[in-house]
Coordinates of C-alpha atoms in Angstrom, one line a residue:
X1 CA -99.5 -79.8 24.3
X2 CA -97.5 -80.0 21.4
X3 CA -93.9 -80.0 20.9
X4 CA -94.2 -76.6 22.4
X5 CA -91.6 -76.3 25.2
X6 CA -93.3 -75.9 29.7
X7 CA -91.2 -74.6 32.5
X8 CA -93.3 -76.6 34.5
X9 CA -91.4 -79.0 36.8
X10 CA -92.3 -80.7 39.0
X11 CA -91.3 -78.2 41.7
X12 CA -92.6 -75.5 40.0
X13 CA -95.8 -73.8 38.2
X14 CA -98.1 -76.4 38.3
X15 CA -97.6 -77.3 42.3
X16 CA -97.5 -73.7 43.7
X17 CA -100.5 -73.1 41.0
X18 CA -102.9 -77.1 42.1
X19 CA -102.2 -75.6 46.3
X20 CA -102.7 -72.3 45.9
X21 CA -106.4 -73.5 43.9
X22 CA -106.7 -75.4 46.8
X23 CA -106.0 -73.8 50.0
X24 CA -107.8 -70.3 48.6
X25 CA -110.4 -72.2 46.5
X26 CA -113.8 -71.3 49.3
X27 CA -112.5 -68.2 49.6
X28 CA -111.8 -66.6 46.1
X29 CA -115.1 -68.7 44.1
X30 CA -116.4 -66.1 46.3
X31 CA -114.6 -63.4 45.6
X32 CA -114.0 -63.2 42.0
X33 CA -117.4 -63.9 40.8
X34 CA -118.1 -60.1 41.7
X35 CA -113.6 -59.1 42.2
X36 CA -114.1 -55.8 43.4
X37 CA -111.4 -54.5 40.9
X38 CA -111.2 -51.9 38.1
X39 CA -109.0 -51.1 35.6
X40 CA -109.8 -47.1 35.1
X41 CA -108.4 -44.3 34.4
X42 CA -107.3 -41.4 36.2
X43 CA -107.8 -38.0 36.0
X44 CA -110.9 -37.7 32.8
X45 CA -112.9 -40.9 31.9
X46 CA -111.5 -44.2 29.0
X47 CA -112.8 -43.9 25.9
X48 CA -115.0 -46.6 24.5
X49 CA -115.0 -48.4 28.0
X50 CA -118.2 -49.1 30.1
X51 CA -118.0 -49.4 33.7
X52 CA -120.2 -51.7 35.9
X53 CA -120.9 -52.2 39.8
X54 CA -118.7 -56.0 41.1
X55 CA -120.2 -55.6 44.4
X56 CA -118.5 -52.7 46.4
X57 CA -116.0 -52.3 43.6
X58 CA -116.2 -51.0 40.0
X59 CA -114.9 -52.7 36.8
X60 CA -114.0 -51.6 33.6
X61 CA -115.6 -53.7 30.8
X62 CA -115.2 -53.1 27.1
X63 CA -118.4 -54.2 24.6
X64 CA -118.5 -57.6 24.8
X65 CA -121.1 -58.3 21.3
X66 CA -119.4 -61.1 18.8
X67 CA -118.5 -59.2 15.3
X68 CA -120.5 -58.4 12.6
X69 CA -121.1 -59.7 9.2
X70 CA -119.7 -57.0 7.4
X71 CA -116.7 -56.5 9.7
X72 CA -113.1 -55.1 8.7
X73 CA -111.2 -57.4 9.8
X74 CA -109.9 -59.2 6.3
X75 CA -109.8 -63.1 5.9
X76 CA -107.2 -65.2 7.0
X77 CA -106.0 -67.7 5.6
X78 CA -107.1 -71.8 8.3
X79 CA -105.3 -71.6 11.4
X80 CA -101.9 -73.7 12.1
X81 CA -102.7 -74.6 15.8
X82 CA -105.8 -72.2 17.2
X83 CA -109.2 -71.0 17.3
X84 CA -109.8 -74.8 17.8
X85 CA -114.2 -75.4 16.9
X86 CA -114.4 -76.1 20.6
X87 CA -116.2 -77.6 22.9
X88 CA -119.4 -75.8 22.5
X89 CA -118.1 -73.7 25.7
X90 CA -117.9 -70.2 26.3
X91 CA -113.9 -70.3 27.0
X92 CA -111.4 -68.3 29.6
X93 CA -108.4 -67.1 31.3
X94 CA -107.0 -64.2 32.5
X95 CA -103.3 -62.8 31.3
X96 CA -101.3 -61.5 33.9
X97 CA -98.8 -58.7 34.2
X98 CA -95.9 -56.7 36.2
X99 CA -94.1 -53.6 36.2
X100 CA -90.7 -53.4 35.9
X101 CA -87.6 -56.1 37.0
X102 CA -85.2 -53.2 38.4
X103 CA -82.7 -55.4 40.5
X104 CA -80.9 -52.7 42.1
X105 CA -77.5 -53.4 44.2
X106 CA -79.1 -53.8 47.8
X107 CA -81.8 -56.1 45.9
X108 CA -79.2 -58.2 44.8
X109 CA -77.5 -57.9 48.5
X110 CA -80.8 -58.7 49.6
X111 CA -81.0 -62.0 47.7
X112 CA -77.9 -63.5 48.2
X113 CA -77.0 -66.3 50.1
X114 CA -73.7 -66.9 52.5
X115 CA -72.0 -68.8 49.2
X116 CA -72.4 -66.1 47.3
X117 CA -75.2 -68.1 45.0
X118 CA -78.4 -66.0 44.8
X119 CA -82.1 -66.7 46.4
X120 CA -84.4 -63.7 44.7
X121 CA -88.5 -65.9 45.9
X122 CA -88.9 -64.8 48.8
X123 CA -88.7 -60.7 47.6
X124 CA -91.2 -61.8 45.5
X125 CA -93.2 -65.0 47.1
X126 CA -95.8 -61.8 48.5
X127 CA -97.4 -61.7 44.4
X128 CA -97.0 -64.9 44.2
X129 CA -100.7 -66.0 43.8
X130 CA -101.6 -63.5 41.4
X131 CA -98.5 -64.8 39.1
X132 CA -99.0 -68.4 39.8
X133 CA -103.0 -67.8 39.9
X134 CA -103.0 -66.2 36.2
X135 CA -103.2 -68.6 33.6
X136 CA -100.6 -66.7 31.5
X137 CA -98.4 -64.1 33.6
X138 CA -95.9 -61.9 31.1
X139 CA -93.2 -60.3 32.8
X140 CA -91.3 -56.9 32.2
X141 CA -87.6 -57.6 32.6
X142 CA -85.9 -54.6 32.6
X143 CA -82.4 -55.7 32.9
X144 CA -79.9 -57.5 30.7
X145 CA -77.9 -60.9 32.5
X146 CA -75.2 -60.5 33.4
X147 CA -72.4 -62.4 30.7
X148 CA -70.9 -66.1 32.3
X149 CA -68.0 -65.2 34.3
X150 CA -68.7 -61.2 34.8
X151 CA -69.2 -59.6 37.6
X152 CA -73.2 -58.7 38.6
X153 CA -73.4 -55.2 38.2
X154 CA -77.4 -52.9 39.0
X155 CA -76.9 -49.1 38.1
X156 CA -76.2 -47.8 36.2
X157 CA -75.6 -51.0 34.0
X158 CA -77.1 -53.4 35.3
X159 CA -76.4 -57.4 34.7
X160 CA -78.3 -59.4 36.7
X161 CA -77.7 -62.5 38.5
X162 CA -78.6 -65.9 36.2
X163 CA -81.5 -66.7 40.1
X164 CA -82.8 -64.3 38.6
X165 CA -84.6 -65.8 36.1
X166 CA -84.5 -69.1 38.3
X167 CA -87.3 -66.9 40.8
X168 CA -89.3 -65.6 37.6
X169 CA -89.6 -69.3 36.6
X170 CA -90.3 -70.6 40.0
X171 CA -92.7 -67.8 41.5
X172 CA -95.2 -68.5 38.2
X173 CA -94.0 -66.2 35.5
X174 CA -94.5 -68.1 31.9
X175 CA -92.8 -66.1 29.7
X176 CA -91.2 -61.9 29.5
X177 CA -90.7 -58.6 27.9
X178 CA -87.1 -57.4 27.4
X179 CA -87.3 -54.6 24.5
X180 CA -85.4 -52.2 27.3
X181 CA -82.8 -48.9 27.6
X182 CA -81.4 -51.7 30.0
X183 CA -81.2 -54.4 27.6
X184 CA -78.0 -53.7 26.1
X185 CA -76.0 -52.4 29.8
X186 CA -73.5 -55.5 29.3
X187 CA -73.7 -55.5 25.0
X188 CA -74.8 -58.1 23.1
X189 CA -72.9 -60.7 24.8
X190 CA -75.7 -59.5 28.2
X191 CA -78.2 -59.6 25.6
X192 CA -77.9 -62.9 24.0
X193 CA -76.8 -64.8 26.9
X194 CA -80.0 -63.9 29.7
X195 CA -81.8 -64.3 25.6
X196 CA -80.8 -68.3 26.3
X197 CA -81.4 -68.0 30.1
X198 CA -85.1 -67.5 30.0
X199 CA -85.2 -70.1 27.1
X200 CA -83.7 -72.8 29.4
X201 CA -85.8 -72.0 31.5
X202 CA -88.7 -73.2 29.4
X203 CA -90.2 -69.2 29.7
X204 CA -91.5 -66.9 26.6
X205 CA -89.3 -63.9 26.2
X206 CA -89.8 -61.6 23.4
X207 CA -87.7 -58.1 22.0
X208 CA -84.6 -59.1 22.1
X209 CA -83.0 -61.9 20.2
X210 CA -79.8 -64.2 19.1
X211 CA -81.2 -64.3 15.2
X212 CA -82.5 -62.0 12.2
X213 CA -85.3 -64.9 12.2
X214 CA -86.5 -64.7 16.1
X215 CA -86.5 -60.8 15.9
X216 CA -89.2 -60.9 13.5
X217 CA -91.2 -63.7 15.0
X218 CA -93.6 -63.4 18.2
X219 CA -93.3 -65.3 21.5
X220 CA -96.4 -67.6 21.2
X221 CA -98.7 -68.7 24.3
X222 CA -101.1 -71.6 23.2
X223 CA -104.2 -71.9 25.8
X224 CA -105.4 -75.6 26.2
X225 CA -109.6 -74.1 27.8
X226 CA -112.8 -75.9 26.8
X227 CA -111.6 -77.6 23.9
X228 CA -110.3 -75.4 22.2
X229 CA -106.6 -74.3 22.0
X230 CA -106.5 -70.6 22.1
X231 CA -103.2 -69.0 20.8
X232 CA -101.8 -65.4 23.0
X233 CA -99.2 -63.9 20.7
X234 CA -97.2 -61.6 22.7
X235 CA -94.8 -59.0 20.8
X236 CA -91.7 -56.1 22.4
X237 CA -90.2 -53.4 21.8
X238 CA -88.5 -50.1 23.5
X239 CA -89.4 -46.2 22.1
X240 CA -86.4 -45.2 24.4
X241 CA -82.0 -46.3 24.8
X242 CA -79.4 -46.1 26.4
X243 CA -76.4 -45.3 25.2
X244 CA -76.0 -45.3 21.4
X245 CA -77.5 -47.4 19.1
X246 CA -76.6 -50.1 17.7
X247 CA -74.5 -51.1 14.7
X248 CA -76.7 -52.1 11.1
X249 CA -75.7 -55.6 11.1
X250 CA -77.5 -56.1 15.1
X251 CA -79.6 -53.5 14.8
X252 CA -83.2 -55.9 14.7
X253 CA -80.8 -57.7 18.7
X254 CA -83.0 -55.3 19.8
X255 CA -86.9 -53.7 19.4
X256 CA -88.6 -52.3 16.4
X257 CA -90.6 -49.3 15.8
X258 CA -94.0 -49.5 15.7
X259 CA -94.3 -50.1 11.7
X260 CA -92.6 -53.5 11.9
X261 CA -94.3 -54.1 15.2
X262 CA -98.4 -53.4 13.8
X263 CA -97.3 -55.7 10.7
X264 CA -95.9 -58.5 13.5
X265 CA -98.4 -58.5 14.5
X266 CA -101.4 -58.5 10.9
X267 CA -98.9 -62.0 10.4
X268 CA -99.3 -62.8 14.0
X269 CA -103.0 -63.1 13.3
X270 CA -102.6 -64.5 9.8
X271 CA -101.0 -67.3 11.0
X272 CA -103.0 -68.6 13.9
X273 CA -102.8 -66.0 16.7
X274 CA -106.5 -65.0 18.3
X275 CA -104.8 -62.5 20.7
X276 CA -102.2 -60.2 20.8
X277 CA -100.9 -58.3 23.5
X278 CA -97.6 -55.7 23.2
X279 CA -95.5 -54.9 25.9
X280 CA -94.6 -51.0 25.1
X281 CA -91.0 -49.2 27.2
X282 CA -92.1 -45.7 26.3
X283 CA -93.0 -42.8 28.5
X284 CA -91.7 -40.1 30.8
X285 CA -89.5 -41.6 34.1
X286 CA -91.5 -40.2 37.1
X287 CA -94.7 -39.3 35.3
X288 CA -98.2 -40.4 36.2
X289 CA -99.9 -40.0 32.9
X290 CA -98.5 -41.1 29.5
X291 CA -96.8 -38.6 27.2
X292 CA -97.3 -37.0 23.9
X293 CA -95.2 -39.9 22.3
X294 CA -97.2 -42.4 24.4
X295 CA -100.2 -41.4 23.0
X296 CA -99.2 -41.0 19.3
X297 CA -97.7 -44.2 20.2
X298 CA -101.1 -45.7 21.2
X299 CA -103.2 -44.6 19.1
X300 CA -100.9 -46.7 15.8
X301 CA -101.3 -49.7 17.9
X302 CA -104.9 -49.7 18.2
X303 CA -105.7 -47.7 14.9
X304 CA -104.5 -51.0 13.2
X305 CA -107.2 -53.4 14.4
X306 CA -104.1 -56.2 15.2
X307 CA -104.3 -55.5 18.9
X308 CA -106.6 -55.8 22.1
X309 CA -103.4 -55.4 24.9
X310 CA -101.0 -52.6 25.6
X311 CA -98.4 -53.2 28.9
X312 CA -96.2 -49.6 29.1
X313 CA -93.1 -49.9 31.6
X314 CA -90.6 -47.8 32.0
X315 CA -91.7 -44.2 33.6
X316 CA -91.3 -46.5 37.4
X317 CA -94.3 -44.3 38.7
X318 CA -97.9 -46.4 37.7
X319 CA -100.7 -45.0 35.2
X320 CA -104.5 -44.8 34.6
X321 CA -105.7 -48.1 32.5
X322 CA -107.5 -46.7 29.6
X323 CA -110.1 -48.6 26.6
X324 CA -108.6 -46.6 23.0
X325 CA -110.9 -46.9 19.3
X326 CA -109.7 -49.0 18.0
X327 CA -108.9 -53.2 18.0
X328 CA -109.9 -55.7 16.7
X329 CA -112.6 -55.4 14.0
X330 CA -113.5 -52.1 16.4
X331 CA -113.5 -53.9 19.7
X332 CA -110.9 -51.4 21.2
X333 CA -107.4 -51.5 22.4
X334 CA -107.1 -52.0 26.5
X335 CA -103.6 -49.4 27.2
X336 CA -102.4 -49.8 30.6
X337 CA -99.4 -47.0 30.2
X338 CA -97.3 -48.1 33.4
X339 CA -97.7 -50.4 35.5
X340 CA -94.5 -49.2 37.4
X341 CA -91.9 -50.8 39.7
X342 CA -92.6 -55.0 40.1
X343 CA -89.2 -55.0 41.8
X344 CA -86.7 -52.3 42.9
X345 CA -84.9 -50.7 45.9
X346 CA -86.9 -46.9 44.1
X347 CA -89.0 -44.6 46.9
X348 CA -89.4 -40.9 47.6
X349 CA -85.9 -41.1 48.7
X350 CA -83.9 -41.8 45.4
X351 CA -86.6 -40.4 43.8
X352 CA -90.4 -39.5 43.8
X353 CA -91.9 -41.5 46.2
X354 CA -94.5 -43.2 43.3
X355 CA -91.5 -45.2 42.6
X356 CA -92.1 -47.4 45.3
X357 CA -95.7 -49.3 44.5
X358 CA -96.5 -49.9 40.6
X359 CA -99.4 -52.5 39.9
X360 CA -100.1 -56.0 39.2
X361 CA -102.6 -56.6 36.1
X362 CA -105.1 -58.5 35.7
X363 CA -106.6 -59.0 32.1
X364 CA -109.4 -60.9 31.8
X365 CA -109.5 -62.4 28.2
X366 CA -113.7 -64.4 27.3
X367 CA -113.8 -66.5 23.5
X368 CA -117.3 -66.4 23.4
X369 CA -118.2 -70.6 21.8
X370 CA -117.9 -70.4 17.8
X371 CA -116.2 -66.5 18.4
X372 CA -112.9 -64.5 18.3
X373 CA -111.2 -64.5 22.4
X374 CA -111.9 -60.5 23.2
X375 CA -110.7 -58.7 26.1
X376 CA -113.1 -57.5 28.3
X377 CA -111.8 -56.4 31.4
X378 CA -108.5 -54.8 33.0
X379 CA -108.9 -54.9 36.3
X380 CA -105.6 -53.7 38.4
X381 CA -103.9 -54.3 41.4
X382 CA -101.2 -52.3 44.0
X383 CA -98.2 -54.0 45.0
X384 CA -94.8 -52.0 47.4
X385 CA -91.4 -52.5 48.2
X386 CA -90.0 -52.5 51.3
X387 CA -86.9 -51.3 51.3
X388 CA -85.5 -51.5 55.4
X389 CA -87.8 -55.1 55.1
X390 CA -85.5 -57.1 53.0
X391 CA -86.5 -55.4 49.8
X392 CA -90.1 -57.6 49.7
X393 CA -92.9 -56.5 47.8
X394 CA -95.9 -56.8 48.6
X395 CA -99.7 -56.1 48.0
X396 CA -100.0 -53.0 49.1
X397 CA -104.2 -53.2 50.7
X398 CA -102.5 -56.1 52.0
X399 CA -100.6 -54.1 54.8
X400 CA -102.7 -52.1 54.9
X401 CA -105.5 -54.2 56.9
X402 CA -103.2 -56.8 57.8
X403 CA -99.4 -55.7 58.3
X404 CA -96.7 -59.2 57.4
X405 CA -94.4 -60.2 60.1
X406 CA -90.9 -58.1 59.3
X407 CA -93.1 -55.5 57.5
X408 CA -91.3 -51.4 58.8
X409 CA -93.3 -50.2 56.6
X410 CA -95.9 -48.0 58.4
X411 CA -99.4 -46.4 58.9
X412 CA -98.6 -43.3 57.5
X413 CA -96.8 -44.4 54.6
X414 CA -98.5 -47.4 53.6
X415 CA -102.0 -45.1 53.7
X416 CA -100.3 -42.2 51.6
X417 CA -99.3 -44.9 49.5
X418 CA -102.1 -46.0 48.9
X419 CA -103.5 -43.0 48.1
X420 CA -101.0 -41.7 45.5
X421 CA -101.4 -44.6 43.9
X422 CA -105.9 -44.4 43.8
X423 CA -105.2 -40.5 42.8
X424 CA -103.6 -42.4 39.3
X425 CA -105.7 -45.3 39.3
X426 CA -109.6 -43.3 40.0
X427 CA -111.5 -46.1 40.4
X428 CA -111.3 -49.7 43.6
X429 CA -108.1 -51.6 43.4
X430 CA -108.4 -55.9 42.5
X431 CA -107.8 -57.0 46.4
X432 CA -108.8 -60.8 45.5
X433 CA -105.8 -62.9 42.9
X434 CA -106.6 -64.6 40.5
X435 CA -107.6 -68.6 39.6
X436 CA -106.9 -70.3 36.7
X437 CA -109.1 -71.7 34.3
X438 CA -107.3 -74.3 33.4
X439 CA -103.6 -76.0 33.4
X440 CA -100.2 -73.4 32.4
X441 CA -99.6 -72.9 29.5
X442 CA -97.9 -74.2 26.4
X443 CA -94.9 -71.3 25.4
X444 CA -93.8 -72.7 21.8
X445 CA -90.2 -72.3 20.8
X446 CA -89.2 -69.7 18.7
X447 CA -89.0 -69.5 14.7
X448 CA -89.5 -67.1 12.0
X449 CA -92.4 -67.4 10.2

């Protein structure tokens, strides 16, 4: 798999993924062939999305017609690592992402051991079938880590313990978007330390950087499928910031503007990327629909013809999924406007009720033999937090059908949360996790193009 770093260890992603696959293979084989899932929008139908039935649910799918000879996509140089000819089979894989990783003080307390160290794995283990079952799992790391020797802090200026990253790696995440409004909560030392710890854990990272060359480069992941080396380029920026901007001499450390993002995506394709995923930290907190700024930025990204998938964060509540016109060869760009929260302490006590929920999204990628890789569907699964039950997160549908031991959420609360997510998303959710289609991805070292 080349010389790129991988975060898996004998007790990490490979083993966990294998155990999950073996235990669930029979059940998932039938379920995954016809997932009860959809990537539908809210009240309005998505633009350019074809909808088809799949069992008792509906899945939004994009047209998967190979590009014509006169497609508008310009020729690109021979890719150095991706798009190998393959063995004649169609290649397929999934990309999984989720809402904000936002460890408030109560989350940190729930994870703290008697000796003062932290273990976040039990808090997030309920979603491991998704994070370990997806072929490429990209998290939304809202907060920086506390610099070495400094105190762990939470809202309003976050500084998480290093063990948070170890837990993400252990649960199957391959990398994270780090461009957020909280990225500078602990200053440049916190920003750089966060990147150092992610890199040391073998996780990819994008959106914050230690050098200008690193800032200009996407995070690349290589997946070997059907005899092809398929390269996914991940980019990230934030349209919202807390406090004063960075000094000019270090402005490159955090995010960029949309025009530069498009240029980076174009260069990534010219240098071998088969697919470009962009994580956008944007929008209005607690608003269940995209605002004008989100729509303007997404339209620009889609119209560029360079972006396959946009993953939104920051509003802390779920927002719809939409298929916008544009995208590579005119096949469209999928936009998840907001994935809400993954792990946090937010719910109706502090905020709006919808903050107690979030989305795990599963994007299906298909690369027919001899044709480009394209995202053909984006499904959603609702997640929820049980604050009183140890700050643990669970798939919402699973609790509604068979509550887990120790869960404090009653049936009425679960039904209300489920109804609120359903009202926003507008179509059935995916209720089975993805199953890996091959080896764990190669996480390539960051470097300038």
